[in-house]
PDB file of C-alpha atoms and ligand atoms in Angstrom:
ATOM      1  CA  MET A  13     190.004 121.804 157.676  1.00 79.00           C
ATOM      2  CA  ASN A  14     192.301 120.066 160.149  1.00 91.00           C
ATOM      3  CA  ASP A  15     193.843 116.642 159.634  1.00 93.00           C
ATOM      4  CA  ALA A  16     191.455 114.874 162.017  1.00 95.00           C
ATOM      5  CA  THR A  17     188.416 116.208 160.135  1.00 96.00           C
ATOM      6  CA  ALA A  18     190.016 115.369 156.799  1.00 96.00           C
ATOM      7  CA  ARG A  19     190.814 111.846 157.961  1.00 97.00           C
ATOM      8  CA  MET A  20     187.252 111.329 159.160  1.00 97.00           C
ATOM      9  CA  ARG A  21     185.808 112.490 155.858  1.00 97.00           C
ATOM     10  CA  LEU A  22     188.257 110.446 153.825  1.00 98.00           C
ATOM     11  CA  GLU A  23     187.560 107.321 155.860  1.00 98.00           C
ATOM     12  CA  SER A  24     183.827 107.685 155.373  1.00 98.00           C
ATOM     13  CA  MET A  25     184.403 108.230 151.631  1.00 98.00           C
ATOM     14  CA  LEU A  26     186.521 105.092 151.602  1.00 98.00           C
ATOM     15  CA  SER A  27     183.851 102.900 153.168  1.00 97.00           C
ATOM     16  CA  GLU A  28     181.276 104.406 150.819  1.00 97.00           C
ATOM     17  CA  LEU A  29     183.496 103.617 147.839  1.00 97.00           C
ATOM     18  CA  ASP A  30     184.184 100.103 149.077  1.00 96.00           C
ATOM     19  CA  ARG A  31     180.455  99.530 149.250  1.00 96.00           C
ATOM     20  CA  SER A  32     179.843 100.911 145.733  1.00 95.00           C
ATOM     21  CA  ILE A  33     182.722  98.893 144.300  1.00 95.00           C
ATOM     22  CA  GLY A  34     181.335  95.739 145.897  1.00 94.00           C
ATOM     23  CA  ILE A  35     177.898  96.422 144.432  1.00 91.00           C
ATOM     24  CA  LEU A  36     179.320  97.249 140.998  1.00 92.00           C
ATOM     25  CA  ARG A  37     181.506  94.136 140.952  1.00 90.00           C
ATOM     26  CA  GLY A  38     178.585  91.937 141.911  1.00 85.00           C
ATOM     27  CA  GLY A  39     176.171  93.883 139.742  1.00 61.00           C
ATOM     28  CA  GLN A  40     177.200  92.815 136.277  1.00 56.00           C
ATOM     29  CA  PRO A  41     173.934  92.343 134.433  1.00 55.00           C
ATOM     30  CA  ALA A  42     173.017  88.688 134.362  1.00 52.00           C
ATOM     31  CA  PHE A  43     173.099  87.161 130.939  1.00 52.00           C
ATOM     32  CA  HIS A  44     169.692  85.867 129.929  1.00 51.00           C
ATOM     33  CA  GLU A  45     168.430  84.494 126.679  1.00 47.00           C
ATOM     34  CA  ARG A  46     168.138  87.587 124.545  1.00 50.00           C
ATOM     35  CA  SER A  47     167.439  88.367 120.969  1.00 56.00           C
ATOM     36  CA  ALA A  48     170.225  89.847 118.870  1.00 56.00           C
ATOM     37  CA  ALA A  49     168.489  93.226 119.107  1.00 57.00           C
ATOM     38  CA  ASP A  50     168.962  93.207 122.889  1.00 64.00           C
ATOM     39  CA  ALA A  51     172.626  92.278 122.787  1.00 64.00           C
ATOM     40  CA  GLY A  52     173.625  95.905 122.272  1.00 66.00           C
ATOM     41  CA  ALA A  53     171.699  96.999 125.340  1.00 68.00           C
ATOM     42  CA  VAL A  54     173.392  94.369 127.503  1.00 67.00           C
ATOM     43  CA  LEU A  55     176.782  95.504 126.333  1.00 70.00           C
ATOM     44  CA  THR A  56     175.902  99.114 127.098  1.00 82.00           C
ATOM     45  CA  ASP A  57     174.840  98.201 130.649  1.00 82.00           C
ATOM     46  CA  ALA A  58     178.050  96.264 131.188  1.00 84.00           C
ATOM     47  CA  ASP A  59     180.086  99.146 129.770  1.00 87.00           C
ATOM     48  CA  ARG A  60     178.368 101.656 131.995  1.00 88.00           C
ATOM     49  CA  ASN A  61     178.906  99.409 134.989  1.00 89.00           C
ATOM     50  CA  GLN A  62     182.578  99.051 134.089  1.00 91.00           C
ATOM     51  CA  ALA A  63     182.959 102.807 133.631  1.00 93.00           C
ATOM     52  CA  MET A  64     181.451 103.461 137.066  1.00 94.00           C
ATOM     53  CA  LEU A  65     183.698 100.807 138.546  1.00 95.00           C
ATOM     54  CA  ASP A  66     186.741 102.487 136.978  1.00 95.00           C
ATOM     55  CA  VAL A  67     185.758 105.876 138.404  1.00 96.00           C
ATOM     56  CA  ALA A  68     185.130 104.419 141.866  1.00 97.00           C
ATOM     57  CA  THR A  69     188.407 102.484 141.804  1.00 97.00           C
ATOM     58  CA  ARG A  70     190.344 105.579 140.760  1.00 96.00           C
ATOM     59  CA  GLN A  71     188.696 107.688 143.419  1.00 97.00           C
ATOM     60  CA  ARG A  72     189.382 105.027 146.052  1.00 98.00           C
ATOM     61  CA  ARG A  73     193.069 105.203 145.148  1.00 97.00           C
ATOM     62  CA  SER A  74     193.053 109.015 145.514  1.00 97.00           C
ATOM     63  CA  VAL A  75     191.397 108.696 148.918  1.00 98.00           C
ATOM     64  CA  LEU A  76     194.004 106.167 150.075  1.00 98.00           C
ATOM     65  CA  GLU A  77     196.780 108.450 148.846  1.00 97.00           C
ATOM     66  CA  ALA A  78     195.244 111.390 150.703  1.00 98.00           C
ATOM     67  CA  LEU A  79     195.107 109.323 153.917  1.00 98.00           C
ATOM     68  CA  LYS A  80     198.764 108.478 153.416  1.00 98.00           C
ATOM     69  CA  ARG A  81     199.576 112.189 153.019  1.00 97.00           C
ATOM     70  CA  ILE A  82     197.892 112.824 156.378  1.00 97.00           C
ATOM     71  CA  ASP A  83     200.163 110.163 157.915  1.00 97.00           C
ATOM     72  CA  ASP A  84     203.184 111.821 156.320  1.00 96.00           C
ATOM     73  CA  GLY A  85     202.116 115.301 157.440  1.00 96.00           C
ATOM     74  CA  ARG A  86     201.838 116.502 153.850  1.00 96.00           C
ATOM     75  CA  TYR A  87     198.069 116.654 153.619  1.00 96.00           C
ATOM     76  CA  GLY A  88     196.717 119.794 151.953  1.00 96.00           C
ATOM     77  CA  LEU A  89     199.950 120.426 150.046  1.00 96.00           C
ATOM     78  CA  CYS A  90     199.976 120.109 146.280  1.00 97.00           C
ATOM     79  CA  VAL A  91     201.918 116.957 145.312  1.00 96.00           C
ATOM     80  CA  ASP A  92     203.337 118.714 142.253  1.00 96.00           C
ATOM     81  CA  CYS A  93     204.365 122.183 143.393  1.00 97.00           C
ATOM     82  CA  GLY A  94     204.088 121.957 147.198  1.00 96.00           C
ATOM     83  CA  ALA A  95     201.776 124.974 147.499  1.00 96.00           C
ATOM     84  CA  SER A  96     198.850 124.663 149.905  1.00 95.00           C
ATOM     85  CA  VAL A  97     195.693 123.426 148.288  1.00 95.00           C
ATOM     86  CA  PRO A  98     192.954 126.012 148.999  1.00 94.00           C
ATOM     87  CA  GLU A  99     190.628 125.164 151.881  1.00 93.00           C
ATOM     88  CA  GLY A 100     187.538 125.416 149.683  1.00 94.00           C
ATOM     89  CA  ARG A 101     188.945 122.894 147.261  1.00 94.00           C
ATOM     90  CA  LEU A 102     189.654 120.420 150.071  1.00 95.00           C
ATOM     91  CA  GLU A 103     186.163 120.974 151.433  1.00 94.00           C
ATOM     92  CA  ALA A 104     184.711 120.006 148.072  1.00 94.00           C
ATOM     93  CA  ARG A 105     187.208 117.239 147.359  1.00 94.00           C
ATOM     94  CA  PRO A 106     189.077 116.078 150.468  1.00 96.00           C
ATOM     95  CA  GLU A 107     191.094 113.679 148.311  1.00 96.00           C
ATOM     96  CA  ALA A 108     192.426 116.475 146.056  1.00 95.00           C
ATOM     97  CA  ALA A 109     196.157 116.002 145.592  1.00 96.00           C
ATOM     98  CA  ARG A 110     196.924 119.114 143.589  1.00 96.00           C
ATOM     99  CA  CYS A 111     196.279 122.820 143.615  1.00 95.00           C
ATOM    100  CA  VAL A 112     193.905 124.093 140.929  1.00 93.00           C
ATOM    101  CA  GLN A 113     196.720 125.195 138.587  1.00 95.00           C
ATOM    102  CA  CYS A 114     198.580 121.870 138.685  1.00 96.00           C
ATOM    103  CA  GLN A 115     195.365 119.882 138.332  1.00 94.00           C
ATOM    104  CA  SER A 116     194.216 121.807 135.269  1.00 95.00           C
ATOM    105  CA  ARG A 117     197.683 121.591 133.734  1.00 95.00           C
ATOM    106  CA  ARG A 118     197.558 117.834 134.297  1.00 92.00           C
ATOM    107  CA  GLU A 119     194.078 117.503 132.800  1.00 90.00           C
ATOM    108  CA  ARG A 120     195.097 119.453 129.716  1.00 90.00           C
ATOM    109  CA  ARG A 121     197.970 117.030 129.161  1.00 76.00           C
ATOM    110  CA  ARG A 122     195.663 114.033 128.969  1.00 64.00           C
TER     111      ARG A 122
HETATM  112 ZN1   ZN B  11     200.412 122.770 142.507  1.00 86.45          ZN
END
């Protein structure tokens, strides 16, 4: 995948994410008069909304970082070890910052 293709895909991901984030931010469930039994359900909806917002916000940051790597001419190189990130991985996740080994090492650390 060349940089121009990657940039195009990342930019379309970015506008998609911006749209989702806008919807999620505006989409907090409205608080109506509810019985105590319903209060748990409201909280769960709000939690789920917040969790989705967190994921979208994190992904948006990765996309922005990937766009910056294109600008710097480092796109497609693992940010940890500098090895090239496999083409197939970038196809699936154009915002991927790490090769498979470094990513799994990082996820194990969490
Ligand atoms: Zn690596």
